């Protein structure tokens, strides 16, 4: 986020700088730290079992639902459309988001099983 704020063009379309925080994707950008915290917290709640389903649920709730909710709120604030319409517009991304959340959960779960990292 700091690199984006100072102008590093690391976002989609090689965008960066403070202007991206005034655009319609501001909610998605701002949600990143909150989503990572929520995912980590949910995985920690599952730490004694280390079941794959716990990792998947953590990614779906933290990585998909929270991000789309905050993204929808940001979209509403910037474009002045209703929250319902903003959230409805996010639905098109749900199939891809679900696939990515499951893949990331499987990778994290497998890495944890092999003790490459301590979660």
Backbone as JSON, one array per atom type, in Angstrom:
{
  "sequence": "XXXXXXXXXXXXXXXXXXXXXXXXXXXXXXXXXXXXXXXXXXXXXXXXXXXXXXXXXXXXXXXXXXXXXXXXXXXXXXXXXXXXXXXXXXXXXXXXXXXXXXXXXXXXXXXXXXXXXXX",
  "N": [[0.83, -1.18, 0.0], [1.94, 1.2, 0.77], [3.93, 1.48, -1.18], [2.32, 1.76, -3.44], [1.04, 4.15, -2.79], [3.15, 5.99, -2.91], [3.61, 6.06, -5.57], [4.55, 3.86, -7.02], [4.14, 1.83, -9.79], [2.44, -0.69, -9.43], [-0.05, -1.79, -9.44], [-2.93, -3.19, -11.17], [-2.86, -2.52, -14.64], [-0.61, -1.02, -14.47], [-0.77, 1.05, -12.57], [-0.4, 3.56, -10.05], [0.24, 5.66, -7.19], [-1.3, 8.39, -5.36], [-3.73, 8.95, -6.55], [-5.11, 6.6, -7.14], [-6.37, 5.98, -4.83], [-8.55, 7.54, -4.82], [-10.24, 6.59, -6.64], [-12.73, 4.31, -8.06], [-11.97, 1.81, -7.11], [-11.07, 2.03, -4.55], [-12.11, 0.93, -2.16], [-11.49, -1.78, -2.39], [-8.69, -1.68, -2.38], [-8.13, -0.56, 0.15], [-9.12, -2.56, 1.7], [-7.27, -4.65, 1.76], [-5.26, -4.89, 3.98], [-7.01, -5.42, 6.11], [-8.33, -7.73, 5.3], [-6.21, -9.58, 5.15], [-5.51, -9.68, 7.84], [-7.89, -10.71, 8.96], [-8.07, -13.21, 7.66], [-5.71, -14.45, 8.62], [-6.32, -14.48, 11.38], [-8.58, -16.15, 11.43], [-7.44, -18.52, 10.5], [-5.71, -19.01, 12.61], [-7.56, -19.58, 14.62], [-8.23, -22.08, 13.86], [-5.99, -23.5, 14.4], [-5.34, -25.79, 15.95], [-6.4, -27.98, 14.67], [-5.81, -27.84, 11.96], [-7.2, -28.31, 9.58], [-8.08, -28.66, 6.18], [-10.52, -27.56, 5.33], [-10.94, -25.5, 7.15], [-8.99, -23.66, 6.38], [-9.93, -23.06, 3.83], [-12.45, -21.9, 4.41], [-11.59, -19.68, 5.89], [-10.26, -18.23, 3.89], [-12.38, -17.78, 2.11], [-14.18, -16.24, 3.65], [-12.57, -14.12, 4.7], [-10.95, -13.34, 2.52], [-12.65, -13.1, 0.36], [-15.42, -12.42, 0.93], [-15.23, -10.23, 2.8], [-13.52, -8.51, 1.37], [-15.02, -7.98, -0.97], [-17.26, -6.79, 0.18], [-16.16, -4.45, 1.41], [-15.07, -3.37, -0.9], [-17.39, -2.9, -2.38], [-18.59, -0.96, -0.77], [-16.72, 1.12, -1.04], [-16.98, 1.56, -3.79], [-19.61, 2.46, -3.86], [-19.36, 4.89, -2.45], [-17.69, 6.4, -4.13], [-18.83, 6.34, -6.72], [-21.46, 6.94, -6.32], [-23.61, 5.16, -6.51], [-26.16, 2.81, -5.48], [-25.61, 0.74, -2.58], [-26.49, -1.85, -2.89], [-26.5, -2.18, -5.71], [-23.77, -1.86, -6.17], [-22.68, -4.05, -4.77], [-23.94, -6.06, -6.17], [-22.68, -5.79, -8.62], [-20.25, -6.88, -8.03], [-20.65, -9.59, -8.02], [-20.07, -10.92, -10.4], [-17.44, -11.58, -10.25], [-17.25, -13.57, -8.37], [-17.14, -16.46, -9.03], [-14.45, -16.79, -10.02], [-13.07, -15.74, -7.81], [-13.72, -17.59, -5.83], [-12.48, -19.93, -6.81], [-9.78, -19.09, -6.75], [-9.49, -18.59, -3.98], [-9.8, -21.16, -2.91], [-7.64, -22.51, -4.1], [-5.44, -21.08, -3.01], [-5.86, -21.67, -0.31], [-5.44, -24.45, -0.31], [-2.73, -24.56, -1.07], [-1.53, -23.15, 1.11], [-2.27, -24.83, 3.22], [-0.95, -27.22, 2.5], [1.71, -26.36, 2.58], [1.92, -25.8, 5.3], [1.55, -28.37, 6.32], [3.95, -29.57, 5.64], [5.66, -28.24, 7.21], [7.08, -25.97, 6.37], [6.62, -23.38, 6.99], [5.68, -21.63, 9.96], [2.54, -21.45, 11.07]],
  "CA": [[0.0, 0.0, 0.0], [2.84, 2.36, 0.81], [4.55, 1.6, -2.5], [1.3, 2.31, -4.34], [0.81, 5.55, -2.41], [4.26, 6.85, -3.35], [3.63, 6.12, -7.02], [5.06, 2.66, -7.67], [3.07, 1.32, -10.66], [2.35, -2.13, -9.22], [-1.44, -2.25, -9.53], [-3.38, -3.55, -12.53], [-2.73, -1.4, -15.57], [0.59, -0.27, -14.06], [-1.19, 2.27, -11.89], [0.13, 3.83, -8.72], [0.07, 7.04, -6.76], [-2.44, 8.69, -4.49], [-4.98, 9.04, -7.32], [-5.85, 5.34, -7.11], [-7.16, 5.96, -3.6], [-9.74, 8.36, -5.04], [-10.99, 5.95, -7.71], [-13.78, 3.37, -7.66], [-11.42, 0.6, -6.49], [-10.49, 2.39, -3.24], [-12.55, -0.02, -1.13], [-10.72, -3.01, -2.53], [-7.32, -1.39, -1.96], [-8.11, -0.34, 1.59], [-9.5, -3.8, 2.38], [-6.19, -5.63, 1.8], [-4.73, -5.21, 5.31], [-8.07, -5.99, 6.95], [-8.56, -9.1, 4.84], [-5.09, -10.44, 5.57], [-5.63, -9.87, 9.29], [-9.01, -11.61, 9.22], [-7.69, -14.56, 7.22], [-4.76, -14.96, 9.6], [-7.02, -14.74, 12.64], [-9.42, -17.33, 11.25], [-6.55, -19.69, 10.42], [-5.23, -19.26, 13.97], [-8.64, -20.25, 15.36], [-8.23, -23.46, 13.37], [-4.6, -23.97, 14.48], [-5.15, -27.11, 16.57], [-6.85, -29.03, 13.77], [-5.15, -27.67, 10.66], [-8.0, -28.95, 8.55], [-8.15, -27.92, 4.93], [-11.76, -26.8, 5.25], [-10.75, -24.28, 7.92], [-8.23, -22.74, 5.54], [-10.82, -22.62, 2.75], [-13.44, -20.98, 4.98], [-10.89, -18.43, 6.22], [-10.03, -17.49, 2.64], [-13.65, -17.34, 1.54], [-14.74, -15.16, 4.47], [-11.66, -12.98, 4.77], [-10.42, -12.91, 1.25], [-13.65, -12.84, -0.66], [-16.59, -11.69, 1.4], [-14.86, -8.93, 3.36], [-12.98, -7.65, 0.32], [-16.1, -7.52, -1.84], [-18.09, -5.86, 0.95], [-15.47, -3.17, 1.49], [-14.98, -2.85, -2.27], [-18.71, -2.38, -2.72], [-18.78, 0.3, -0.03], [-15.89, 2.12, -1.72], [-17.61, 1.83, -5.08], [-20.78, 3.28, -3.56], [-18.94, 6.24, -2.05], [-17.06, 7.12, -5.24], [-19.69, 6.46, -7.91], [-22.8, 7.37, -5.88], [-24.66, 4.19, -6.8], [-26.6, 2.18, -4.24], [-24.76, -0.35, -2.11], [-26.99, -3.08, -3.52], [-25.98, -2.24, -7.09], [-22.32, -2.04, -6.1], [-22.42, -5.44, -4.4], [-24.41, -6.88, -7.29], [-21.66, -5.75, -9.67], [-19.13, -7.72, -7.61], [-21.0, -11.0, -8.16], [-19.46, -11.48, -11.59], [-16.1, -12.03, -9.89], [-17.32, -14.62, -7.36], [-16.59, -17.77, -9.43], [-12.98, -16.73, -10.03], [-12.61, -15.53, -6.44], [-13.85, -18.87, -5.11], [-11.41, -20.82, -7.29], [-8.49, -18.6, -6.22], [-9.47, -18.78, -2.53], [-9.59, -22.59, -2.65], [-6.25, -22.84, -4.48], [-4.54, -20.51, -2.0], [-6.05, -22.44, 0.92], [-4.77, -25.74, -0.48], [-1.28, -24.32, -1.03], [-1.15, -22.82, 2.5], [-2.45, -26.04, 4.03], [0.13, -28.15, 2.17], [2.96, -25.79, 3.1], [1.89, -25.99, 6.75], [1.74, -29.8, 6.58], [5.36, -29.9, 5.47], [6.38, -27.43, 8.2], [7.94, -24.97, 5.76], [6.38, -22.15, 7.74], [4.92, -21.85, 11.19], [1.32, -20.64, 11.12]],
  "C": [[0.88, 1.25, 0.0], [3.5, 2.57, -0.55], [3.57, 2.17, -3.52], [1.11, 3.79, -4.07], [1.92, 6.48, -2.91], [4.45, 6.82, -4.87], [4.17, 4.91, -7.74], [3.93, 2.03, -8.5], [2.91, -0.2, -10.57], [0.92, -2.65, -9.25], [-1.76, -2.62, -10.97], [-3.31, -2.32, -13.43], [-1.54, -0.52, -15.26], [0.22, 1.08, -13.45], [-0.54, 2.36, -10.52], [-0.08, 5.28, -8.39], [-1.2, 7.24, -5.96], [-3.77, 8.73, -5.24], [-5.78, 7.74, -7.28], [-6.72, 5.23, -5.86], [-8.38, 6.86, -3.69], [-10.63, 7.74, -6.11], [-12.0, 4.94, -7.17], [-13.26, 2.09, -6.99], [-10.85, 0.86, -5.1], [-10.89, 1.39, -2.16], [-11.79, -1.32, -1.18], [-9.28, -2.82, -2.05], [-7.21, -1.29, -0.45], [-8.4, -1.65, 2.33], [-8.34, -4.79, 2.54], [-5.66, -5.9, 3.21], [-5.77, -5.85, 6.23], [-8.34, -7.44, 6.59], [-7.44, -10.03, 5.28], [-5.14, -10.7, 7.07], [-6.74, -10.86, 9.61], [-8.69, -13.04, 8.81], [-6.73, -15.19, 8.22], [-5.4, -15.31, 10.92], [-7.88, -15.99, 12.54], [-8.59, -18.6, 11.14], [-6.03, -20.03, 11.81], [-6.3, -19.92, 14.84], [-8.68, -21.73, 15.03], [-6.88, -24.14, 13.63], [-4.43, -25.35, 15.1], [-5.52, -28.25, 15.63], [-6.11, -29.01, 12.44], [-5.89, -28.42, 9.56], [-8.1, -28.05, 7.33], [-9.4, -27.05, 4.86], [-11.66, -25.51, 6.05], [-9.99, -23.22, 7.13], [-9.12, -22.18, 4.42], [-11.83, -21.61, 3.27], [-12.79, -19.65, 5.33], [-10.67, -17.59, 4.97], [-11.33, -16.98, 2.03], [-14.24, -16.17, 2.32], [-13.85, -13.93, 4.43], [-11.25, -12.44, 3.43], [-11.46, -12.54, 0.22], [-14.79, -11.98, -0.13], [-16.24, -10.31, 1.94], [-14.35, -7.99, 2.27], [-14.09, -7.12, -0.59], [-17.04, -6.57, -1.11], [-17.44, -4.49, 1.03], [-15.3, -2.54, 0.11], [-16.29, -2.25, -2.73], [-19.0, -1.06, -2.02], [-17.97, 1.41, -0.69], [-16.48, 2.53, -3.06], [-18.84, 2.72, -4.91], [-20.39, 4.72, -3.25], [-18.4, 7.05, -3.22], [-18.03, 7.36, -6.4], [-21.11, 6.89, -7.6], [-23.91, 6.45, -6.38], [-25.06, 3.53, -5.49], [-25.65, 1.04, -3.87], [-25.2, -1.67, -2.74], [-26.47, -3.25, -4.94], [-24.47, -2.49, -7.1], [-21.98, -3.49, -5.76], [-22.85, -6.38, -5.52], [-23.35, -6.92, -8.4], [-20.44, -6.59, -9.31], [-19.39, -9.21, -7.85], [-20.33, -11.67, -9.36], [-18.08, -12.08, -11.29], [-16.1, -13.21, -8.91], [-16.79, -15.98, -7.84], [-15.06, -17.79, -9.44], [-12.41, -16.55, -8.64], [-12.66, -16.82, -5.64], [-12.73, -19.82, -5.52], [-10.07, -20.39, -6.71], [-8.4, -18.81, -4.72], [-9.21, -20.24, -2.17], [-8.16, -22.98, -2.99], [-5.27, -22.32, -3.44], [-4.65, -21.28, -0.69], [-5.33, -23.79, 0.83], [-3.26, -25.58, -0.41], [-0.82, -24.03, 0.4], [-1.24, -24.04, 3.4], [-1.33, -27.04, 3.77], [1.48, -27.65, 2.69], [3.02, -26.01, 4.61], [2.11, -27.46, 7.1], [3.21, -30.2, 6.51], [6.26, -29.03, 6.35], [7.39, -26.47, 7.58], [7.81, -23.64, 6.48], [5.59, -22.5, 8.98], [3.73, -20.9, 11.18], [0.71, -20.7, 12.49]]
}
